[in-house]
PDB file of C-alpha atoms in Angstrom:
ATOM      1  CA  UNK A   1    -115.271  12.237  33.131  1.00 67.00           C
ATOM      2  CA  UNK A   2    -116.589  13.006  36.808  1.00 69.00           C
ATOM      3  CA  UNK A   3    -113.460  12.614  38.605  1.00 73.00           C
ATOM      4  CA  UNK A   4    -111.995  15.200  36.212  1.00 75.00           C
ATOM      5  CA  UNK A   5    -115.004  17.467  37.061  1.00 78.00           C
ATOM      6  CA  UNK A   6    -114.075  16.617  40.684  1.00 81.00           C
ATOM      7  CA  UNK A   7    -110.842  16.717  40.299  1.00 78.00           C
ATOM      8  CA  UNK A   8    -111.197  19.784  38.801  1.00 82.00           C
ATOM      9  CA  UNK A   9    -113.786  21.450  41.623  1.00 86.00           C
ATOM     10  CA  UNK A  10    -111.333  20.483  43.975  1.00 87.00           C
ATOM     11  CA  UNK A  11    -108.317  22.169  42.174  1.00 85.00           C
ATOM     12  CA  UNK A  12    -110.732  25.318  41.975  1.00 88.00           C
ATOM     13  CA  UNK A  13    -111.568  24.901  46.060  1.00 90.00           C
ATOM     14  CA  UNK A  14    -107.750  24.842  46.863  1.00 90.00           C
ATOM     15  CA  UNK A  15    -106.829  27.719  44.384  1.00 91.00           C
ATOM     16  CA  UNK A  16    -109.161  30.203  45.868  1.00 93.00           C
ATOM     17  CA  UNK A  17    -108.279  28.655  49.681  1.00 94.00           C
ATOM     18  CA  UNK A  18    -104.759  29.662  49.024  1.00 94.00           C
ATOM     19  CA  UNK A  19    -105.228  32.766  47.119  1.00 95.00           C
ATOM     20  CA  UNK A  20    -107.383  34.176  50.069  1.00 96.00           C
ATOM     21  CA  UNK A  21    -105.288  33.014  52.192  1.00 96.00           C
ATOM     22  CA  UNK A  22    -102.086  34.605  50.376  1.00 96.00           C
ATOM     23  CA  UNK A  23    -104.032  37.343  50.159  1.00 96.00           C
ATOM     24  CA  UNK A  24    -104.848  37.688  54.008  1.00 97.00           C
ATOM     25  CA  UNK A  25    -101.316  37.202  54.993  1.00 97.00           C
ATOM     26  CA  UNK A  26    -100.262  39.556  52.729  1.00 97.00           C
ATOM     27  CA  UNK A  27    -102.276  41.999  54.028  1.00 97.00           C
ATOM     28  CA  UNK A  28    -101.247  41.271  57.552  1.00 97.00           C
ATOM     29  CA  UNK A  29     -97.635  41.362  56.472  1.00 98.00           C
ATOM     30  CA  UNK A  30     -98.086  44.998  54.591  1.00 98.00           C
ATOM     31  CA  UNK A  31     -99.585  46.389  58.172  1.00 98.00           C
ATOM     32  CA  UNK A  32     -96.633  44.995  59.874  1.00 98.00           C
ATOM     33  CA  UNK A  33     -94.480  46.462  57.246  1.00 98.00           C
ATOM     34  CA  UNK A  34     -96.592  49.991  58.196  1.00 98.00           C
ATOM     35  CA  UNK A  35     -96.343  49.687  61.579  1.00 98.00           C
ATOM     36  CA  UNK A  36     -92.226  48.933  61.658  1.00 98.00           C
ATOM     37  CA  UNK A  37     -91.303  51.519  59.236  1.00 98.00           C
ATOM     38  CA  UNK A  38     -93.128  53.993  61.627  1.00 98.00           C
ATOM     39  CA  UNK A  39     -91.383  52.909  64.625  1.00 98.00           C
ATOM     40  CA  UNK A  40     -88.287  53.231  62.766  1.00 98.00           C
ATOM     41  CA  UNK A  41     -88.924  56.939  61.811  1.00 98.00           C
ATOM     42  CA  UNK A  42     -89.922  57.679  65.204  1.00 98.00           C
ATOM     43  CA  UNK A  43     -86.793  56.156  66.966  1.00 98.00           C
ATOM     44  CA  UNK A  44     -84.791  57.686  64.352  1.00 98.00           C
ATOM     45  CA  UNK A  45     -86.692  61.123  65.389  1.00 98.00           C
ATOM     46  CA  UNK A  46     -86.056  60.405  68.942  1.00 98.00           C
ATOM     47  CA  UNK A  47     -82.512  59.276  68.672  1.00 98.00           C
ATOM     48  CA  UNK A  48     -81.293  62.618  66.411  1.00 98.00           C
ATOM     49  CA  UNK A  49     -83.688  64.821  68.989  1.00 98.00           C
ATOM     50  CA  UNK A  50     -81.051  63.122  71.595  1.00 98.00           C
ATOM     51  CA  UNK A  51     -78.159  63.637  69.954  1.00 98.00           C
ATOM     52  CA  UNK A  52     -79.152  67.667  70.109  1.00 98.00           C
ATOM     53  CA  UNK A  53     -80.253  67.535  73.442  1.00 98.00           C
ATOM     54  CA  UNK A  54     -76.888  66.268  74.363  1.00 98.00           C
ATOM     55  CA  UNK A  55     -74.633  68.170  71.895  1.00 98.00           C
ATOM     56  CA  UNK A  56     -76.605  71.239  73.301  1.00 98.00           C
ATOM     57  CA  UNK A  57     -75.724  70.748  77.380  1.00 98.00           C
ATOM     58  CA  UNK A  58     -72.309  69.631  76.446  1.00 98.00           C
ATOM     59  CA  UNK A  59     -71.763  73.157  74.914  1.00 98.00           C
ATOM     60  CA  UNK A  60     -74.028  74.685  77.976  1.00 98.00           C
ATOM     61  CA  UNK A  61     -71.466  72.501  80.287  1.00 98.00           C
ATOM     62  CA  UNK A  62     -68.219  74.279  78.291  1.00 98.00           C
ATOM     63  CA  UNK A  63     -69.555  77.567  78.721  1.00 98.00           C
ATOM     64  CA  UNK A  64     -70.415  77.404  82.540  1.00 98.00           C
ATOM     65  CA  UNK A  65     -66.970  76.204  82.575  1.00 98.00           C
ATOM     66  CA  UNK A  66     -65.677  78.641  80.937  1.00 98.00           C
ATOM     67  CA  UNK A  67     -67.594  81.751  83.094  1.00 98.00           C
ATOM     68  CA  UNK A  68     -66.434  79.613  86.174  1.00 98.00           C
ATOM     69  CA  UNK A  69     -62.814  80.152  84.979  1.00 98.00           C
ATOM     70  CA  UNK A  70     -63.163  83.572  84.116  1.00 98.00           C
ATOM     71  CA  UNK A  71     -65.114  84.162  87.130  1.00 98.00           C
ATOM     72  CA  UNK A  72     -61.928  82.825  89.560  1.00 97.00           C
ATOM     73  CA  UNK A  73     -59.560  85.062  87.636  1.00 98.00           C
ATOM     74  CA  UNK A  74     -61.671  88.155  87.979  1.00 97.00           C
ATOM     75  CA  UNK A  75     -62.252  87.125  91.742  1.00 97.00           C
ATOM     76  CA  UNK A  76     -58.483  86.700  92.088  1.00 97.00           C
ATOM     77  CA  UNK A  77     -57.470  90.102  90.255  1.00 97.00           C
ATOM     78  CA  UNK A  78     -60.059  91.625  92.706  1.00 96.00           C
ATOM     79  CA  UNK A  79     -58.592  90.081  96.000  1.00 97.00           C
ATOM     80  CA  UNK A  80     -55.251  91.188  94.716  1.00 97.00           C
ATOM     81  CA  UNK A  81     -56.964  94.723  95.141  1.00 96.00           C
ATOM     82  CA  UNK A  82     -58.349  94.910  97.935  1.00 96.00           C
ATOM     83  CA  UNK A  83     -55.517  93.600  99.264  1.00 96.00           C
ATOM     84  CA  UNK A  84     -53.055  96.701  98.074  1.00 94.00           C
ATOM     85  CA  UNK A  85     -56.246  99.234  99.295  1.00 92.00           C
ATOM     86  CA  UNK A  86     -56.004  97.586 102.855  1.00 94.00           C
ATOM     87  CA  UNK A  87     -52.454  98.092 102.584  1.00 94.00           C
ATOM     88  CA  UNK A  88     -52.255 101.127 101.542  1.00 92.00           C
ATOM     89  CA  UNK A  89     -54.911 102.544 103.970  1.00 92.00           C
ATOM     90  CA  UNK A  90     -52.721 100.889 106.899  1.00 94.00           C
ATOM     91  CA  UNK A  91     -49.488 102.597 105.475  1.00 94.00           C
ATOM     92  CA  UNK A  92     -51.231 106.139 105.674  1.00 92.00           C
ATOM     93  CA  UNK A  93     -52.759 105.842 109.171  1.00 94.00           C
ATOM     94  CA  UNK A  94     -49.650 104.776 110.377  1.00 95.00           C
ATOM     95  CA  UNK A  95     -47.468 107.683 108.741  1.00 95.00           C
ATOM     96  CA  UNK A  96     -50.191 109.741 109.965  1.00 94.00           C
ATOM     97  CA  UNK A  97     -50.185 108.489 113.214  1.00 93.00           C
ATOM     98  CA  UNK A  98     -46.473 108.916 113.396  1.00 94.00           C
ATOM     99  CA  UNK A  99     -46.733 112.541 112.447  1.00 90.00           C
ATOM    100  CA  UNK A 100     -49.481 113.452 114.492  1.00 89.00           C
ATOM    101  CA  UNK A 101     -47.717 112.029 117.863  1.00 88.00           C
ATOM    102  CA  UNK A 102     -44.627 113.689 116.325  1.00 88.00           C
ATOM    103  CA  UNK A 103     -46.894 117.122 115.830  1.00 86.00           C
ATOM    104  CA  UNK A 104     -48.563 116.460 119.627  1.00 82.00           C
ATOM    105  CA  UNK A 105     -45.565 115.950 121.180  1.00 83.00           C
ATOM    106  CA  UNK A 106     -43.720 118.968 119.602  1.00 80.00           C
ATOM    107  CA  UNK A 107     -46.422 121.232 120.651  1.00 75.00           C
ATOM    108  CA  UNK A 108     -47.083 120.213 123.901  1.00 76.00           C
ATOM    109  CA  UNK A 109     -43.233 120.477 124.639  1.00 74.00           C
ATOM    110  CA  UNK A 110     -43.822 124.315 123.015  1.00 65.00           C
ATOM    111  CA  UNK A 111     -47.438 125.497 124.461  1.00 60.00           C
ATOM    112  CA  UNK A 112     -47.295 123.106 127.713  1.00 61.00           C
ATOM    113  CA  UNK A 113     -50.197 124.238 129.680  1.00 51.00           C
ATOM    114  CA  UNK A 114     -51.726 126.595 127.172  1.00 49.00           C
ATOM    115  CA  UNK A 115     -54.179 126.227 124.172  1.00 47.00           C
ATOM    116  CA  UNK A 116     -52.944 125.215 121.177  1.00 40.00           C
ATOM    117  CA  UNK A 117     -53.345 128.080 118.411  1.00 46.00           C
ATOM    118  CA  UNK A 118     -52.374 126.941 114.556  1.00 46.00           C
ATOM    119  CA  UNK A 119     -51.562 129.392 112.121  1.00 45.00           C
ATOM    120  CA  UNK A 120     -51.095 127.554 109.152  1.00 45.00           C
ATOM    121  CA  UNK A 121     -54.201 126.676 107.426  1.00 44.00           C
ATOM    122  CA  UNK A 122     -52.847 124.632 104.501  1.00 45.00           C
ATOM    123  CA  UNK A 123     -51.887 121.359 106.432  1.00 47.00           C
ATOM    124  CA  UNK A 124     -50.548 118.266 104.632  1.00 50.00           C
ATOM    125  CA  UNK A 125     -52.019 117.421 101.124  1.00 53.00           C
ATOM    126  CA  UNK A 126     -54.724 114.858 101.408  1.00 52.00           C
ATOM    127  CA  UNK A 127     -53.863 111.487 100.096  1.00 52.00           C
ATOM    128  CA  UNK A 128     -54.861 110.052  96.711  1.00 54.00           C
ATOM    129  CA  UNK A 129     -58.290 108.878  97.320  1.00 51.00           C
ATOM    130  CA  UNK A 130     -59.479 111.128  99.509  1.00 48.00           C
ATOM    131  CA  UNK A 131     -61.550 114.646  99.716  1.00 51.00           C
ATOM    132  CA  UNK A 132     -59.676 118.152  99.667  1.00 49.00           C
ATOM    133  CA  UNK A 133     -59.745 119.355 103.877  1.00 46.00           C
ATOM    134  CA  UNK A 134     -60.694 122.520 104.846  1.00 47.00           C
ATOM    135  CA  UNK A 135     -59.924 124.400 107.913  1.00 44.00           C
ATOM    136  CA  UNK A 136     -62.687 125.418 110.389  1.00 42.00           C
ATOM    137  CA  UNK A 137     -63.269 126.516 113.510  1.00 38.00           C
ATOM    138  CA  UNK A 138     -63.579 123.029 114.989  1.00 37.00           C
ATOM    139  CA  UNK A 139     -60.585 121.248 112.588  1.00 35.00           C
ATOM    140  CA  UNK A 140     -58.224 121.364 115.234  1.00 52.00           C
ATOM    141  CA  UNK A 141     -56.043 122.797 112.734  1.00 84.00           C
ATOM    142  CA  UNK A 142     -53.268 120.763 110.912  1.00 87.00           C
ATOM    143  CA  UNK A 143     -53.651 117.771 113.670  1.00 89.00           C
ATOM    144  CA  UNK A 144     -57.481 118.225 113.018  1.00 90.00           C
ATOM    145  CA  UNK A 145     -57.177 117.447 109.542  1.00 92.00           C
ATOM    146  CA  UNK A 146     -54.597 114.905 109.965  1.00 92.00           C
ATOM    147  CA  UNK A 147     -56.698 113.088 112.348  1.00 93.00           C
ATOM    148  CA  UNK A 148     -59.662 113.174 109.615  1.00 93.00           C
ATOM    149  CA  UNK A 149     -57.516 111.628 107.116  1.00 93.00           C
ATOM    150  CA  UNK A 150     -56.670 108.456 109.753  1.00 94.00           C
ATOM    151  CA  UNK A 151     -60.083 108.789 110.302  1.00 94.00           C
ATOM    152  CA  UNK A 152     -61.191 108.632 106.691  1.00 93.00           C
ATOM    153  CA  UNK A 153     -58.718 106.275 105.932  1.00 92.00           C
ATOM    154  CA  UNK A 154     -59.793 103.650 108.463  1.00 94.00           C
ATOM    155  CA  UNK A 155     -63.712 103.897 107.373  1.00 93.00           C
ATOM    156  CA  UNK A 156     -62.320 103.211 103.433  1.00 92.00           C
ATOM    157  CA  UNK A 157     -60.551  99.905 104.924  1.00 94.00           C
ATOM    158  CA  UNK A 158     -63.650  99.325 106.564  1.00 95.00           C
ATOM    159  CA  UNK A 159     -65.373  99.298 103.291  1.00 95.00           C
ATOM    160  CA  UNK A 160     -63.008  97.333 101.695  1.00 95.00           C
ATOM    161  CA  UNK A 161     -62.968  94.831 104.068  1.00 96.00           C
ATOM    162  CA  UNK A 162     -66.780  94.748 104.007  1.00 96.00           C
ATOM    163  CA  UNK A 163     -66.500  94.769 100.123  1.00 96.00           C
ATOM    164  CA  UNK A 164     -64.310  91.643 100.043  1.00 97.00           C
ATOM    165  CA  UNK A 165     -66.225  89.446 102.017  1.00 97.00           C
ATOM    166  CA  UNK A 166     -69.616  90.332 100.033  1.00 98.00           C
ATOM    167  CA  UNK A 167     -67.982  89.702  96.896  1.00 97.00           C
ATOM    168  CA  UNK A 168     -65.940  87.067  98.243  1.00 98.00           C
ATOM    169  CA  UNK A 169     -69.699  85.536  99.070  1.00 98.00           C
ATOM    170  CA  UNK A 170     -71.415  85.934  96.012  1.00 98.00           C
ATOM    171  CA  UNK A 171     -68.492  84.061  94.210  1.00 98.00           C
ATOM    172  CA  UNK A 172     -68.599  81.175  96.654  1.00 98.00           C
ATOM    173  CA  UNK A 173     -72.664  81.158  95.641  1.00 98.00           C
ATOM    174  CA  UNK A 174     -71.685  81.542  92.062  1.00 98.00           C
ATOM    175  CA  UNK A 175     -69.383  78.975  92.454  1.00 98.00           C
ATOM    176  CA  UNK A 176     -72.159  76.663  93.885  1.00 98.00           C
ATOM    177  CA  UNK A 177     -74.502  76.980  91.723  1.00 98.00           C
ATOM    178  CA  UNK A 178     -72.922  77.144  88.597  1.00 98.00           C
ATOM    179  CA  UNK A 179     -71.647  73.612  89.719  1.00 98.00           C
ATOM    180  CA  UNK A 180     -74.777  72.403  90.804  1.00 98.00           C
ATOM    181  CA  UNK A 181     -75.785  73.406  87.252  1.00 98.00           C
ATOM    182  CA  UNK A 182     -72.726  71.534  85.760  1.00 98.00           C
ATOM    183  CA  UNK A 183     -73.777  68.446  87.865  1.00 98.00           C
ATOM    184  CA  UNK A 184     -77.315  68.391  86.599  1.00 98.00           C
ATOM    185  CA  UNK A 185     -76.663  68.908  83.395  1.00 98.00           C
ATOM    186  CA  UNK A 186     -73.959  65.695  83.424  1.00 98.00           C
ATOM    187  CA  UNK A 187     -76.534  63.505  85.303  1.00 98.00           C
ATOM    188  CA  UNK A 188     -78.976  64.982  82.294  1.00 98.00           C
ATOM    189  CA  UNK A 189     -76.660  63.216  79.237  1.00 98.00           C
ATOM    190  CA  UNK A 190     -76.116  60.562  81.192  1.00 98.00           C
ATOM    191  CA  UNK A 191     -79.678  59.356  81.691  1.00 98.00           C
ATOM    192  CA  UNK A 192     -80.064  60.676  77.374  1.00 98.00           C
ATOM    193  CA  UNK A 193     -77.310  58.590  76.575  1.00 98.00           C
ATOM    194  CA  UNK A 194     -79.053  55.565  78.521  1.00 98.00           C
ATOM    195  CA  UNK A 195     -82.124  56.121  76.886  1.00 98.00           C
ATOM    196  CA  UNK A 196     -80.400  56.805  73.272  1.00 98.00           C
ATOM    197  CA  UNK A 197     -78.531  53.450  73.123  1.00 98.00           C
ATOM    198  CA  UNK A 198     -81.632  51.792  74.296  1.00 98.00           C
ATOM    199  CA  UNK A 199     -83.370  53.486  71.265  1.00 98.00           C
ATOM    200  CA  UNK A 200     -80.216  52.761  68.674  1.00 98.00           C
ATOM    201  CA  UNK A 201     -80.728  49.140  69.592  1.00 98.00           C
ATOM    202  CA  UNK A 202     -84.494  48.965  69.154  1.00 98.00           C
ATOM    203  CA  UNK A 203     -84.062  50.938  66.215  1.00 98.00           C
ATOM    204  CA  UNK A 204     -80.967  48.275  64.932  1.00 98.00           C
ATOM    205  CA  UNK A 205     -83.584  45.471  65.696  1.00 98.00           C
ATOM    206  CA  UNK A 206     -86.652  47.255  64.175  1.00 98.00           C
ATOM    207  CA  UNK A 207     -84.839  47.412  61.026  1.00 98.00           C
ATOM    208  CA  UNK A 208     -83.868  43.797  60.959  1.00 98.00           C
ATOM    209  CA  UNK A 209     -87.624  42.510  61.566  1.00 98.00           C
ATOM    210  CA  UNK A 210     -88.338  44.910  58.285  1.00 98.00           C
ATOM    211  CA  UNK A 211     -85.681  43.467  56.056  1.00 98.00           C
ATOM    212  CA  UNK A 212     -87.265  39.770  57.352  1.00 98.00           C
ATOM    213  CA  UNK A 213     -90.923  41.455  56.433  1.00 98.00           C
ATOM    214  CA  UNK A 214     -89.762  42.290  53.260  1.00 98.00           C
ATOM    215  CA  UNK A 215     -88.035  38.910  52.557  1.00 98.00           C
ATOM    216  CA  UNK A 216     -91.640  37.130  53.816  1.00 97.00           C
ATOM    217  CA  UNK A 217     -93.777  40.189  51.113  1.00 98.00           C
ATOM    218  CA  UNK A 218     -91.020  38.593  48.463  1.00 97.00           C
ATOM    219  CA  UNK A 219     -91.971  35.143  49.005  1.00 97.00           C
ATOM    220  CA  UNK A 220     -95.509  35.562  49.780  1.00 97.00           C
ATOM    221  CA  UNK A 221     -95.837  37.726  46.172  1.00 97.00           C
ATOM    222  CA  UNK A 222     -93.913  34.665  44.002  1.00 96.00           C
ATOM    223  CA  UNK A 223     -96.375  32.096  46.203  1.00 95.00           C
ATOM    224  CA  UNK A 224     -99.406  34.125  44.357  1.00 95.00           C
ATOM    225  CA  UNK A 225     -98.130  34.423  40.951  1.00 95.00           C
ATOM    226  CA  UNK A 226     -97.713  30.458  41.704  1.00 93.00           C
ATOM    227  CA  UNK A 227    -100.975  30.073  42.446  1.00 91.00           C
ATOM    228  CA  UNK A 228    -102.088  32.346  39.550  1.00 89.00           C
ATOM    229  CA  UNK A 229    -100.412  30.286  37.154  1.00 89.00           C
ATOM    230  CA  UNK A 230    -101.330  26.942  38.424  1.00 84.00           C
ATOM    231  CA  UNK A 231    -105.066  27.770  38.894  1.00 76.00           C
TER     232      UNK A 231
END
């Protein structure tokens, strides 16, 4: 009859031992449980705030692409211009030029040795692009006005010239930076794709240690219904 008493004491001592013991490992276990299924909802945060980051520079990448193309075609269509304006500027002074050393020569033969006296006050028809003349007393007459329009004409190439090179400037800066931008931006999903795989493979083995947590909850939970029904 005593050593079933002890017997018995001794079955009681181990039954609690384990159960508290169950019970402390269980509680361990749930924390870890905690703790991994909020690692995995922040790497999945993380991973899909990636995935945006990256989706979004790819499409800022396609669009600076895009203005850089557009941006060459306008600066083309405008070089084509400015190239017909020079031309066309250089055609007119040197008709005019022609016809004011034909004029010069045709009334210096005439009035050699006198002062040249013009009666016509119309002169030639100002080219497209350029102001209406208008004779006065220091014109010169038709060669006056002729020689404004060469005169006129070379200041507009000027421009042009001037024109082309500033614009032809501020492309080569657009062109710069919008690549610079392009470059960044590449380097930028590169070092987010780094860090996104990283986080895709802490995230695949966060996920295994919580199907291995849950597996040791499993077996932990039949180990005290066990120990419930032995004790």
């Amino acid at each position: 009859l005593l050593q079933d008493k002890e017997d018995e004491i001794k079955q009681k001592d181990f039954c609690i031992e384990e159960l508290n013991t169950n019970e402390r490992e269980t509680e361990l276990k749930n924390r870890d449980k905690d703790e991994t299924q909020a690692k995995i909802d922040t790497l999945s945060n993380e991973i899909e705030q990636l995935t945006n980051e990256i989706d979004t520079l790819k499409a800022e990448i396609q669009s600076l692409q895009t203005n850089l193309k557009r941006a060459g075609e306008d600066r083309e269509q405008e070089n084509k211009d400015f190239q017909e304006t020079v031309a066309d500027q250089r055609a007119t002074v040197k008709l005019l030029e022609k016809t004011l050393d034909v004029l010069k020569g045709f009334y210096n033969k005439k009035h050699k040795g006198a002062s040249l006296v013009q009666e016509d006050p119309a002169g030639p028809p100002p080219p497209p692009g350029f102001k209406s003349y208008k004779k006065n007393s220091g014109s010169g007459g038709v060669m006056g006005m002729i020689q404004q329009i060469i005169n006129d004409a070379k200041t507009e190439e000027a421009e042009a010239i001037q024109a082309e090179k500033d614009a032809q400037a501020a492309y080569e800066s657009f062109v710069k930076d919008t690549n610079d931008s392009i470059t960044a931006k590449q380097d930028s999903i590169t070092d987010k794709s780094d860090t996104k795989a990283k986080k895709e493979g802490e995230l695949t083995d966060s996920k295994k240690d919580l199907e291995n947590i849950m597996i040791e909850l499993e077996e932990l939970a039949n180990e005290n219904s066990d120990l419930h029904k032995a004790c």
